[in-house]
Amino acid sequence: MKTSNLKRLSFALLLAFSAVLPHPAWAASPAPVKAEHGMVVTAQHLASDVGLEVLKKGGNAVDAAVAVGYALAVVYPTAGNIGGGGFMTIRFKDGKSTFLDFRERAPLAATKAMYLDDHGNLVKGRSTDGYLAVGVPGPVAGFEFARSRYGTRPLKELIEPAVKLAREGFVLQQGDADVFERAAERLAKDAAAAAIFLTPEGKPRAVGDRLVQTDLAASLSRIAEEGPDAFYTGAIADLIVKASAEKGGILSKQDFEQYRVRELEPVKCNYRGYEVVSSPPPSSGGVIICEILNILEGYPLPYLGYGSAETVHAMVEAMRHAYVDRNTALGDPDFVENPVAKFTNKAYAEEIRKKIDPFKAGVSELLKPAGFGESSETTHYSIVDDEGNAVAVTYTLNGSFGAGVVAPGTGILLNNEMDDFTAKPGAPNLYGLVQGEANAIAPGKTPLSSMSPTIISKNGEPFMVIGSPGGARIITITLEAILNVIDHGMNIQEAVDAPRIHHQWLPDKVFMEPYALSPDTLKLLSAMGHDVEIDENWTIWGQATGILVGGESVSEIQAGGGARYNGAVDSRIGAGAARGY
Ligand code: GLY
C-alpha cells in the first residue's frame, strides 16, 4: 500500500475508534458570572445594567433586548446604534424560535456600479466614508417590531434609560476611551460627529470625561413619544435626508417611509446532538456556521484536541469550503435564490469531507466557481430571562462609528453598511471578503451579512446564547466559541476568551491570534501547506458575549449542573459586563 493510502487508512481508523469526549479545559480565564433568574451580557457595562433592571422589574428577554439596543446606541457608539442595522434571534420558553431582520436596505437610488469610476475601478472610500456609504437604517423599526409582538413593556419605559444616559452623560472608562482614540481622525472630518465625540480642541475624549449627547437624547425622546414614525416618516427622517442631500448622499424620504422589518425562519442544524438556531439570509452567518459544523462533525475534534494541527487543519479546510459558498452564492432572499437547504445538508458536508485531504492544505484558487469574477465594529449581546426566553442580538454600523457622519440635529451616527455589498465582483471589501454577483447592489436590497446571533438547545432546553462582532470573522468567532464548549470542554468564559484562528477562502491564508498556536503546531501546519499569518490587530478578532445554561461547562452540566445562568463577556472587551440576578 502507498504511504499516502496508509496515512488515509490510519486517519479513518482514528475517526472510527476515537472516543468523542470533551477534554477538560486548560484555558485560564476568570470564572463566568453566575445567576439564577436572568442574565444580560453586552459590550458596555451600563447597557448590561439597563437590561438587568428591565428583567428585575419583570420585563422579559425581548423587553431587555430592546432597552439594551437603545442604551448601547448611547454608551457604545462605535457599534451600538439606531442608525445602522441588525438581527435578533429569539428562542421562546416553549422551544419555538424566530428571527428578525432589521438590517439596512440599499437606497432606491442605489445602482450596481455606484462605487466604481468611469473605468470600472473601485473608488477608495466611496463605499465606506460619508453619506454615499449609508444604507437605510433598521433598528428603530426592528426593536419596535420585537417589542410590540414579543415584549411586554411600553416603548417609553424601555427607551427611558437610554434617554437619561444621553441627556445626563456617562463617565468614560478605559475601554470606552480606547474606542474614541482609534476613531478620532475619522470623526474629525464630520463637524456634527466631531462636536459630540471629540473635545473642543479636537482631541479624543479621555478616561474620566463625561460624554453628554443632547441631540441624541432629543431624538430618542421623540421616538419614545411618537414611536418609529418619528424616525421613518417624521422629523428624524427629514434631518437625515437633508444632510444626505447636502453632502453627496442619495437617501430619500421614500427610503425611510418604505422600510420594513422581515420576520424570517431561522436556520437550524444539529451538531453532535445540540440544536443550533441561527441567522438565515440576508445573513450568511447561520448557514455557514451550520455548514462548517456539519463538516466538522465527521472529525473527532474532542480527541484531536483544541489547537492541535489536526484540529486546525480540519477547521481551516471546512472554513475554506464554506466561505466559497458564502462569498459566491448567498444574498438577500428577496433578490436571489439561496441554496440554504443544500449548504446545511449533512450529505453535502460528507461530499466536502471527501474532498479534504487529511494531510494537505487545499488550494483556494482551485475552488473558485466558473464565471466568478468586514472592521470588527459590530456588537453582540446575549440575554436570558427567568422564564427561559433567550434573545441573541447582533447589530452594527459596519465600520467603527459607521460612515463617520452624524446628521446635524439628530445625534445619530449613520452606518457604512453599503460596503458589505459586492461593489465590484472579485475585489475585496473592508474585511478582505471577495464576493460575487449574488450580493451585487440593487435598490431596496440588503447587503449580505456575517452576523450570527445564535441560540443552541439540548433535549428541548436552552443551552447556549452566543454571537460576536468581527466582520467576516463573526462566523468563525461564533463557531469557535461553540466548538470550545461542546468539543473542547471549556467553560463559557474560557470559550469566548480562547485565542482564535480564521480562514475565509480568499486570501488563501490562515489568520491566527497571537499565541493561538504553538511553534510546533505551526511547523506541522506549514508542512501540510498552510500559510499561517499572525494577525496582531486585536480589534478584528471580535468580542463575543455568551451565556451557558445549566452550568458553566458541559462537564459541570453532565455532573448534575451548576448555576442556572453562566454569563461571559469576552476579555477582549474593555468596557463590557455580564450582569445577572
Ligand atoms: N457589517 C458586518 C456584517 O454585517 O457582517
Coordinates of C-alpha atoms and ligand atoms in Angstrom, one line a residue:
M1 CA 0.0 0.0 0.0
K2 CA 1.3 3.5 -0.8
T3 CA 2.2 5.7 2.1
S4 CA -0.5 8.2 1.4
N5 CA -3.1 5.4 1.4
L6 CA -1.7 4.1 4.7
K7 CA -2.0 7.6 6.2
R8 CA -5.6 7.9 4.9
L9 CA -6.4 4.5 6.4
S10 CA -4.9 5.3 9.8
F11 CA -6.8 8.6 9.8
A12 CA -10.0 6.8 9.0
L13 CA -9.3 4.3 11.9
L14 CA -8.7 7.1 14.2
L15 CA -12.1 8.6 13.3
A16 CA -13.8 5.2 13.8
F17 CA -12.2 4.3 17.2
S18 CA -11.6 7.6 18.9
A19 CA -13.8 8.4 21.9
V20 CA -15.8 11.6 21.4
L21 CA -15.5 13.0 24.8
P22 CA -14.6 16.6 25.7
H23 CA -11.2 17.1 27.2
P24 CA -11.0 19.0 30.5
A25 CA -10.5 22.8 30.0
W26 CA -7.0 24.2 30.2
A27 CA -7.6 27.8 29.5
A28 CA -7.0 30.4 32.2
S29 CA -9.9 32.8 32.4
P30 CA -11.9 34.4 35.2
A31 CA -15.0 32.4 36.3
P32 CA -18.2 33.2 34.4
V33 CA -20.8 35.4 36.1
K34 CA -23.4 33.2 37.7
A35 CA -27.1 33.9 38.4
E36 CA -30.4 32.0 38.8
H37 CA -33.1 34.3 37.3
G38 CA -31.7 36.3 34.4
M39 CA -28.5 37.2 32.6
V40 CA -27.6 40.1 30.3
V41 CA -24.2 40.2 28.6
T42 CA -23.2 43.2 26.5
A43 CA -20.2 45.1 25.3
Q44 CA -20.8 48.0 27.7
H45 CA -21.5 47.6 31.4
L46 CA -24.1 50.4 31.6
A47 CA -26.1 48.8 28.9
S48 CA -25.9 45.5 30.8
D49 CA -27.2 47.3 33.9
V50 CA -30.1 48.7 31.8
G51 CA -31.0 45.2 30.6
L52 CA -30.7 43.7 34.0
E53 CA -33.1 46.3 35.5
V54 CA -35.7 45.5 32.9
L55 CA -35.5 41.8 33.8
K56 CA -35.6 42.5 37.5
K57 CA -38.8 44.6 37.1
G58 CA -40.5 41.7 35.3
G59 CA -39.8 42.5 31.7
N60 CA -38.9 39.6 29.5
A61 CA -35.8 38.9 27.5
V62 CA -37.2 40.8 24.4
D63 CA -38.0 43.8 26.5
A64 CA -34.5 43.8 27.9
A65 CA -33.1 43.4 24.4
V66 CA -34.9 46.5 23.2
A67 CA -33.8 48.5 26.2
V68 CA -30.2 47.3 25.7
G69 CA -30.3 48.1 22.0
Y70 CA -31.2 51.7 22.7
A71 CA -28.8 52.0 25.6
L72 CA -25.8 50.7 23.5
A73 CA -26.7 53.4 20.9
V74 CA -25.7 55.9 23.6
V75 CA -22.9 54.2 25.6
Y76 CA -21.2 52.1 22.8
P77 CA -21.4 54.5 19.8
T78 CA -18.7 52.6 17.9
A79 CA -21.2 49.9 17.1
G80 CA -24.4 50.3 19.2
N81 CA -26.8 52.3 17.1
I82 CA -30.1 53.3 15.8
G83 CA -28.5 54.5 12.5
G84 CA -27.4 51.0 11.4
G85 CA -29.0 47.6 11.3
G86 CA -29.1 44.2 12.9
F87 CA -30.6 40.8 13.6
M88 CA -32.4 39.3 16.5
T89 CA -32.7 35.6 17.1
I90 CA -35.4 34.7 19.7
R91 CA -35.9 31.3 21.3
F92 CA -39.1 31.3 23.4
K93 CA -39.7 29.4 26.6
D94 CA -41.9 26.9 24.7
G95 CA -39.0 26.0 22.4
K96 CA -40.3 27.9 19.3
S97 CA -37.9 30.3 17.7
T98 CA -38.0 33.3 15.3
F99 CA -35.6 35.7 13.6
L100 CA -36.0 39.4 12.9
D101 CA -34.1 41.1 10.1
F102 CA -33.7 44.8 10.7
R103 CA -30.6 45.3 8.6
E104 CA -30.1 48.2 6.3
R105 CA -31.6 48.3 2.8
A106 CA -29.9 50.0 -0.2
P107 CA -31.5 53.4 -1.0
L108 CA -33.9 53.3 -4.0
A109 CA -31.4 55.4 -6.0
A110 CA -28.6 52.9 -5.5
T111 CA -27.0 51.4 -8.6
K112 CA -24.8 48.4 -9.1
A113 CA -21.8 50.4 -10.2
M114 CA -22.2 53.3 -7.7
Y115 CA -18.8 52.8 -6.2
L116 CA -16.8 52.5 -9.5
D117 CA -15.2 55.2 -11.6
D118 CA -15.7 55.6 -15.3
H119 CA -13.1 52.9 -15.9
G120 CA -14.9 50.4 -13.7
N121 CA -12.4 50.7 -10.9
L122 CA -13.4 50.9 -7.2
V123 CA -13.1 54.5 -5.8
K124 CA -11.4 54.2 -2.5
G125 CA -13.6 55.4 0.4
R126 CA -16.8 55.8 -1.6
S127 CA -18.5 52.7 0.0
T128 CA -17.1 53.3 3.5
D129 CA -17.0 57.1 4.2
G130 CA -19.7 59.7 4.1
Y131 CA -23.3 59.7 3.1
L132 CA -23.0 57.6 -0.1
A133 CA -22.0 54.7 2.1
V134 CA -25.2 54.8 4.2
G135 CA -27.9 52.2 3.9
V136 CA -31.5 52.8 5.2
P137 CA -31.3 52.1 8.9
G138 CA -33.5 49.4 10.6
P139 CA -33.0 49.2 14.4
V140 CA -35.9 51.6 15.4
A141 CA -38.3 49.5 13.3
G142 CA -36.7 46.2 14.4
F143 CA -36.9 47.0 18.1
E144 CA -40.5 48.1 17.9
F145 CA -41.4 45.0 15.8
A146 CA -39.9 42.8 18.6
R147 CA -41.4 44.8 21.4
S148 CA -44.9 45.0 20.1
R149 CA -45.1 41.3 19.2
Y150 CA -43.0 39.6 21.8
G151 CA -42.3 42.1 24.6
T152 CA -44.5 43.1 27.5
R153 CA -43.4 46.7 28.4
P154 CA -44.3 50.1 26.9
L155 CA -41.7 51.6 24.5
K156 CA -41.3 54.7 26.6
E157 CA -40.3 52.7 29.6
L158 CA -37.7 50.8 27.6
I159 CA -36.1 53.9 25.9
E160 CA -36.1 56.0 29.1
P161 CA -32.8 54.7 30.4
A162 CA -31.1 55.5 27.1
V163 CA -32.6 59.0 27.1
K164 CA -31.2 59.5 30.6
L165 CA -27.7 58.2 29.7
A166 CA -27.6 60.5 26.6
R167 CA -29.0 63.6 28.4
E168 CA -27.0 63.3 31.7
G169 CA -24.0 61.7 30.1
F170 CA -21.8 58.9 31.4
V171 CA -18.2 58.9 32.5
L172 CA -15.8 57.1 30.2
Q173 CA -13.7 54.2 31.4
Q174 CA -10.6 52.9 29.7
G175 CA -12.5 50.6 27.4
D176 CA -14.7 53.4 26.2
A177 CA -11.8 55.8 25.7
D178 CA -9.8 53.3 23.7
V179 CA -12.6 53.3 21.1
F180 CA -12.7 57.1 20.8
E181 CA -8.9 57.2 20.5
R182 CA -8.9 54.9 17.5
A183 CA -11.7 56.7 15.6
A184 CA -10.6 60.4 16.3
E185 CA -9.1 61.1 13.0
R186 CA -12.1 59.9 11.1
L187 CA -14.7 61.6 13.3
A188 CA -12.8 64.9 13.0
K189 CA -13.8 65.0 9.3
D190 CA -17.5 65.4 10.1
A191 CA -18.4 68.6 12.1
A192 CA -21.5 67.1 13.7
A193 CA -19.7 63.9 14.8
A194 CA -16.6 65.9 16.0
A195 CA -18.8 68.2 18.1
I196 CA -20.1 65.2 20.0
F197 CA -17.3 62.7 20.2
L198 CA -14.2 65.0 20.3
T199 CA -13.2 67.7 22.8
P200 CA -13.5 71.3 21.6
E201 CA -9.7 71.1 20.9
G202 CA -10.4 68.2 18.5
K203 CA -8.9 65.6 20.8
P204 CA -10.5 62.2 21.6
R205 CA -12.4 62.1 24.8
A206 CA -10.4 60.5 27.6
V207 CA -10.9 58.4 30.7
G208 CA -12.9 60.3 33.3
D209 CA -14.6 62.6 30.7
R210 CA -18.4 62.7 30.7
L211 CA -20.0 62.2 27.3
V212 CA -23.2 64.1 27.0
Q213 CA -25.3 63.6 23.8
T214 CA -28.1 66.2 23.9
D215 CA -29.3 65.8 20.3
L216 CA -29.4 62.0 20.6
A217 CA -31.4 62.4 23.8
A218 CA -33.9 64.6 21.9
S219 CA -34.1 62.0 19.0
L220 CA -34.6 59.1 21.5
S221 CA -37.3 61.2 23.4
R222 CA -39.1 61.8 20.1
I223 CA -39.1 58.0 19.3
A224 CA -40.3 57.3 22.8
E225 CA -43.2 59.7 22.3
E226 CA -44.2 59.1 18.7
G227 CA -42.9 55.6 18.1
P228 CA -40.9 54.6 14.9
D229 CA -42.9 57.2 12.9
A230 CA -40.6 59.8 14.4
F231 CA -37.7 58.1 12.7
Y232 CA -39.2 56.9 9.4
T233 CA -41.8 59.5 8.5
G234 CA -41.2 62.4 10.8
A235 CA -38.6 64.9 11.8
I236 CA -35.6 62.5 12.1
A237 CA -36.0 61.1 8.6
D238 CA -36.2 64.7 7.3
L239 CA -33.0 65.7 9.0
I240 CA -31.1 62.7 7.8
V241 CA -32.4 63.1 4.2
K242 CA -31.5 66.8 4.3
A243 CA -27.9 66.1 5.5
S244 CA -27.5 63.3 2.9
A245 CA -28.6 65.6 0.0
E246 CA -26.3 68.3 1.2
K247 CA -23.3 66.0 1.4
G248 CA -23.4 63.8 -1.7
G249 CA -25.7 61.1 -0.4
I250 CA -28.7 59.5 -2.2
L251 CA -31.1 58.8 0.8
S252 CA -34.7 59.9 0.1
K253 CA -37.8 60.2 2.3
Q254 CA -39.3 57.3 0.4
D255 CA -36.4 55.1 1.5
F256 CA -37.4 55.7 5.1
E257 CA -41.2 55.5 4.6
Q258 CA -41.0 52.1 2.9
Y259 CA -38.6 50.5 5.3
R260 CA -40.0 47.1 6.6
V261 CA -38.7 44.6 9.1
R262 CA -38.6 41.0 7.9
E263 CA -39.6 38.1 10.2
L264 CA -37.8 35.0 8.9
E265 CA -37.5 31.4 9.7
P266 CA -34.1 30.9 11.4
V267 CA -31.5 28.5 10.0
K268 CA -31.4 25.3 12.0
C269 CA -29.0 22.4 12.3
N270 CA -27.9 19.7 14.7
Y271 CA -24.3 19.3 15.9
R272 CA -23.5 16.2 18.0
G273 CA -27.0 16.3 19.4
Y274 CA -27.2 20.0 20.0
E275 CA -29.9 22.0 18.2
V276 CA -28.4 25.2 16.6
V277 CA -30.7 28.1 15.7
S278 CA -29.1 31.0 13.9
S279 CA -29.4 33.7 11.3
P280 CA -30.7 33.0 7.8
P281 CA -30.0 35.1 4.6
P282 CA -29.6 38.1 4.3
S283 CA -27.1 36.8 6.8
S284 CA -24.6 34.2 5.8
G285 CA -23.9 33.5 9.4
G286 CA -26.2 30.7 10.4
V287 CA -25.9 28.9 7.0
I288 CA -22.1 28.9 7.1
I289 CA -21.8 28.0 10.8
C290 CA -24.1 25.0 10.2
E291 CA -22.2 24.1 7.0
I292 CA -18.8 24.2 8.9
L293 CA -20.3 22.3 11.9
N294 CA -21.7 19.6 9.7
I295 CA -18.3 19.1 8.1
L296 CA -16.5 19.1 11.4
E297 CA -19.0 16.6 12.9
G298 CA -17.1 13.9 10.9
Y299 CA -13.8 14.6 12.7
P300 CA -13.1 13.6 16.3
L301 CA -12.2 17.1 17.5
P302 CA -12.6 16.3 21.2
Y303 CA -9.9 13.6 20.8
L304 CA -7.7 15.6 18.5
G305 CA -7.7 18.5 21.0
Y306 CA -8.0 22.3 20.9
G307 CA -5.3 23.9 18.9
S308 CA -3.7 20.7 17.6
A309 CA -2.5 20.7 14.0
E310 CA -5.1 18.1 13.0
T311 CA -8.0 20.0 14.6
V312 CA -6.8 23.3 13.0
H313 CA -6.4 21.6 9.6
A314 CA -9.9 20.2 9.7
M315 CA -11.3 23.6 10.8
V316 CA -9.4 25.5 8.1
E317 CA -10.5 23.2 5.3
A318 CA -14.1 23.3 6.5
M319 CA -13.9 27.1 6.6
R320 CA -12.3 27.3 3.2
H321 CA -15.1 25.3 1.5
A322 CA -17.9 27.0 3.4
Y323 CA -16.6 30.6 2.7
V324 CA -16.6 29.8 -1.1
D325 CA -20.3 29.1 -0.7
R326 CA -20.8 32.2 1.4
N327 CA -19.0 34.6 -0.9
T328 CA -20.3 33.3 -4.2
A329 CA -23.9 32.1 -3.7
L330 CA -25.6 33.9 -0.8
G331 CA -27.5 37.2 -0.9
D332 CA -30.7 39.0 0.1
P333 CA -33.5 36.3 -0.1
D334 CA -35.9 38.8 -1.9
F335 CA -33.4 39.0 -4.7
V336 CA -31.6 35.7 -5.0
E337 CA -32.3 32.0 -4.5
N338 CA -30.2 31.0 -1.6
P339 CA -29.2 27.3 -1.5
V340 CA -29.7 27.1 2.2
A341 CA -31.1 23.5 2.3
K342 CA -28.1 22.3 0.2
F343 CA -25.4 24.1 2.3
T344 CA -26.9 22.9 5.6
N345 CA -27.4 19.3 4.5
K346 CA -25.3 16.6 6.1
A347 CA -24.8 14.8 2.8
Y348 CA -23.3 17.9 1.3
A349 CA -20.9 18.1 4.3
E350 CA -20.0 14.5 3.6
E351 CA -19.2 15.4 0.0
I352 CA -16.9 18.2 1.1
R353 CA -15.2 15.9 3.7
K354 CA -14.3 13.6 0.8
K355 CA -12.6 16.4 -1.0
I356 CA -10.5 17.3 2.1
D357 CA -7.0 15.7 2.2
P358 CA -6.3 14.9 5.8
F359 CA -2.6 15.7 5.4
K360 CA -2.5 18.5 2.9
A361 CA -3.9 22.0 2.7
G362 CA -6.4 22.7 0.0
V363 CA -5.8 25.5 -2.6
S364 CA -8.5 28.2 -2.5
E365 CA -8.0 29.2 -6.1
L366 CA -9.0 25.8 -7.3
L367 CA -12.4 26.1 -5.6
K368 CA -13.3 29.3 -7.5
P369 CA -16.6 28.6 -9.3
A370 CA -16.6 29.1 -13.1
G371 CA -17.5 32.7 -14.0
F372 CA -16.8 34.2 -10.7
G373 CA -15.4 37.4 -11.4
E374 CA -15.5 43.5 7.3
S375 CA -13.8 46.1 10.7
S376 CA -14.9 44.4 13.8
E377 CA -17.2 47.2 14.8
T378 CA -20.4 45.3 15.2
T379 CA -21.7 44.3 18.6
H380 CA -23.4 41.3 20.0
Y381 CA -25.5 40.9 23.2
S382 CA -27.0 37.8 24.8
I383 CA -29.9 37.7 27.2
V384 CA -32.0 35.1 29.1
D385 CA -34.9 35.7 31.4
D386 CA -36.4 33.9 34.4
E387 CA -39.0 32.1 32.2
G388 CA -36.2 30.7 29.9
N389 CA -36.8 33.0 26.9
A390 CA -33.5 33.6 25.2
V391 CA -32.5 36.5 22.9
A392 CA -29.4 37.0 20.8
V393 CA -28.9 40.3 19.0
T394 CA -26.1 41.4 16.7
Y395 CA -26.3 44.9 15.3
T396 CA -23.9 47.2 13.6
L397 CA -22.8 50.4 11.9
N398 CA -20.4 48.2 9.9
G399 CA -17.1 50.1 10.4
S400 CA -16.2 51.8 13.7
F401 CA -18.6 54.7 14.0
G402 CA -20.1 53.6 10.7
A403 CA -19.7 56.2 7.9
G404 CA -18.3 58.6 10.4
V405 CA -21.2 61.0 10.0
V406 CA -23.9 62.3 12.2
A407 CA -26.9 64.1 10.6
P408 CA -26.9 67.5 12.2
G409 CA -29.5 67.9 14.9
T410 CA -30.1 64.2 15.3
G411 CA -27.0 63.0 17.3
I412 CA -27.4 59.7 15.3
L413 CA -24.4 58.1 13.8
L414 CA -25.0 56.6 10.4
N415 CA -23.8 53.3 9.0
N416 CA -21.5 52.4 6.1
E417 CA -23.2 49.1 5.5
M418 CA -23.3 49.6 1.7
D419 CA -19.6 48.4 1.8
D420 CA -21.0 44.9 2.7
F421 CA -22.3 44.6 -0.9
T422 CA -20.1 43.4 -3.7
A423 CA -19.0 46.8 -5.0
K424 CA -17.1 45.0 -7.7
P425 CA -17.1 41.2 -8.2
G426 CA -13.7 39.8 -7.2
A427 CA -12.5 42.9 -5.4
P428 CA -12.0 42.7 -1.6
N429 CA -14.2 44.8 0.7
L430 CA -13.4 46.3 4.1
Y431 CA -13.0 42.8 5.6
G432 CA -11.0 41.4 2.6
L433 CA -14.1 39.4 1.5
V434 CA -14.1 38.7 -2.2
Q435 CA -17.7 38.3 -3.2
G436 CA -19.9 37.7 -6.3
E437 CA -23.0 38.7 -8.2
A438 CA -25.5 37.3 -5.7
N439 CA -24.5 40.2 -3.4
A440 CA -24.5 42.9 -6.1
I441 CA -26.0 46.3 -5.2
A442 CA -29.7 46.9 -6.2
P443 CA -32.3 49.4 -5.0
G444 CA -34.0 48.2 -1.8
K445 CA -31.7 45.2 -1.4
T446 CA -29.9 44.2 1.8
P447 CA -26.2 43.5 1.7
L448 CA -25.1 40.1 2.8
S449 CA -24.1 39.9 6.4
S450 CA -22.0 37.6 8.5
M451 CA -23.8 38.5 11.8
S452 CA -24.7 35.3 13.6
P453 CA -26.9 35.7 16.7
T454 CA -27.1 32.0 17.7
I455 CA -29.1 30.1 20.3
I456 CA -28.4 26.4 21.0
S457 CA -30.5 24.0 22.9
K458 CA -30.2 20.4 24.1
N459 CA -33.0 18.0 24.8
G460 CA -35.5 20.8 24.3
E461 CA -33.9 23.1 26.9
P462 CA -31.9 26.3 26.2
F463 CA -28.1 25.5 26.3
M464 CA -26.1 28.4 24.9
V465 CA -26.7 32.0 23.6
I466 CA -23.7 33.2 21.6
G467 CA -22.6 35.7 19.0
S468 CA -19.9 38.2 18.2
P469 CA -18.8 41.2 16.1
G470 CA -15.8 40.7 13.8
G471 CA -16.8 41.4 10.2
A472 CA -16.1 38.4 8.1
R473 CA -14.7 36.7 11.3
I474 CA -18.1 36.8 13.1
I475 CA -18.9 33.4 11.7
T476 CA -15.6 31.7 12.8
I477 CA -15.6 33.5 16.2
T478 CA -19.1 32.3 17.0
L479 CA -18.2 28.8 15.6
E480 CA -15.1 28.6 17.7
A481 CA -16.9 29.5 20.9
I482 CA -19.4 26.7 20.2
L483 CA -16.6 24.2 19.4
N484 CA -14.7 25.2 22.6
V485 CA -17.7 24.5 24.7
I486 CA -19.1 21.4 23.0
D487 CA -15.9 19.7 21.8
H488 CA -13.1 21.0 24.0
G489 CA -14.9 21.1 27.4
M490 CA -14.2 24.8 28.1
N491 CA -16.4 26.8 30.3
I492 CA -18.2 29.7 28.7
Q493 CA -15.7 32.3 29.8
E494 CA -12.7 30.2 28.6
A495 CA -14.6 29.5 25.3
V496 CA -15.0 33.2 24.4
D497 CA -11.5 34.1 25.6
A498 CA -9.5 31.4 23.9
P499 CA -7.3 32.5 21.0
R500 CA -8.8 32.2 17.6
I501 CA -7.9 31.2 14.0
H502 CA -9.7 32.2 10.8
H503 CA -9.8 31.3 7.1
Q504 CA -12.2 32.9 4.6
W505 CA -11.3 31.2 1.4
L506 CA -9.6 34.3 -0.1
P507 CA -7.0 35.4 0.7
D508 CA -5.7 31.8 1.0
K509 CA -4.2 32.3 4.5
V510 CA -4.8 31.0 7.9
F511 CA -5.0 34.0 10.3
M512 CA -4.3 33.4 13.9
E513 CA -4.3 35.5 17.0
P514 CA -1.0 35.8 18.9
Y515 CA -0.4 32.6 20.9
A516 CA -3.3 30.7 19.3
L517 CA -0.9 28.0 18.0
S518 CA 2.4 26.7 19.4
P519 CA 5.6 26.9 17.2
D520 CA 5.5 23.0 16.8
T521 CA 1.9 23.2 15.6
L522 CA 2.8 26.0 13.2
K523 CA 5.6 23.8 11.8
L524 CA 3.2 20.9 11.3
L525 CA 0.7 23.1 9.6
S526 CA 3.3 24.6 7.4
A527 CA 4.4 21.1 6.3
M528 CA 0.8 20.5 5.3
G529 CA 1.0 23.6 3.0
H530 CA -0.9 26.1 5.2
D531 CA 0.2 29.7 5.0
V532 CA -0.3 30.9 8.6
E533 CA -0.1 34.6 9.5
I534 CA -0.3 36.1 13.0
D535 CA -2.8 38.9 13.0
E536 CA -2.0 41.3 15.9
N537 CA -4.8 43.7 15.2
W538 CA -6.8 42.7 18.2
T539 CA -9.9 44.8 17.2
I540 CA -10.5 42.5 14.3
W541 CA -10.8 39.3 16.4
G542 CA -14.3 40.3 17.7
Q543 CA -15.7 40.4 21.2
A544 CA -18.1 37.5 21.8
T545 CA -20.7 37.6 24.6
G546 CA -22.2 34.3 25.7
I547 CA -24.4 32.6 28.2
L548 CA -24.4 28.9 29.1
V549 CA -27.5 27.5 30.8
G550 CA -27.4 24.8 33.5
G551 CA -23.7 25.0 34.4
E552 CA -20.6 26.8 33.3
S553 CA -19.4 23.9 31.1
V554 CA -20.6 20.7 29.6
S555 CA -18.8 18.7 32.3
E556 CA -20.5 20.6 35.1
I557 CA -23.8 20.2 33.4
Q558 CA -23.2 16.4 33.0
A559 CA -22.1 16.2 36.6
G560 CA -25.5 17.4 37.8
G561 CA -25.4 21.1 37.0
G562 CA -24.1 24.3 38.4
A563 CA -25.6 27.8 38.3
R564 CA -28.7 28.2 36.1
Y565 CA -27.2 31.0 34.0
N566 CA -23.5 31.5 33.4
G567 CA -22.5 34.7 31.6
A568 CA -19.3 35.6 29.9
V569 CA -18.1 38.8 28.2
D570 CA -15.1 38.4 26.0
S571 CA -11.9 39.6 27.9
R572 CA -11.1 41.5 24.7
I573 CA -13.9 44.0 25.5
G574 CA -12.7 46.8 27.7
A575 CA -16.0 48.1 29.0
G576 CA -18.3 45.1 28.7
A577 CA -20.0 43.2 31.5
A578 CA -22.1 40.1 32.3
R579 CA -24.8 41.0 34.8
G580 CA -27.2 38.5 36.4
Y581 CA -29.6 38.3 39.3
Ligands
GLY1 N1 -21.1 44.6 8.8 C1 -20.8 43.3 9.2 C2 -21.8 42.2 8.9 O1 -22.9 42.5 8.8 O2 -21.4 41.1 8.6

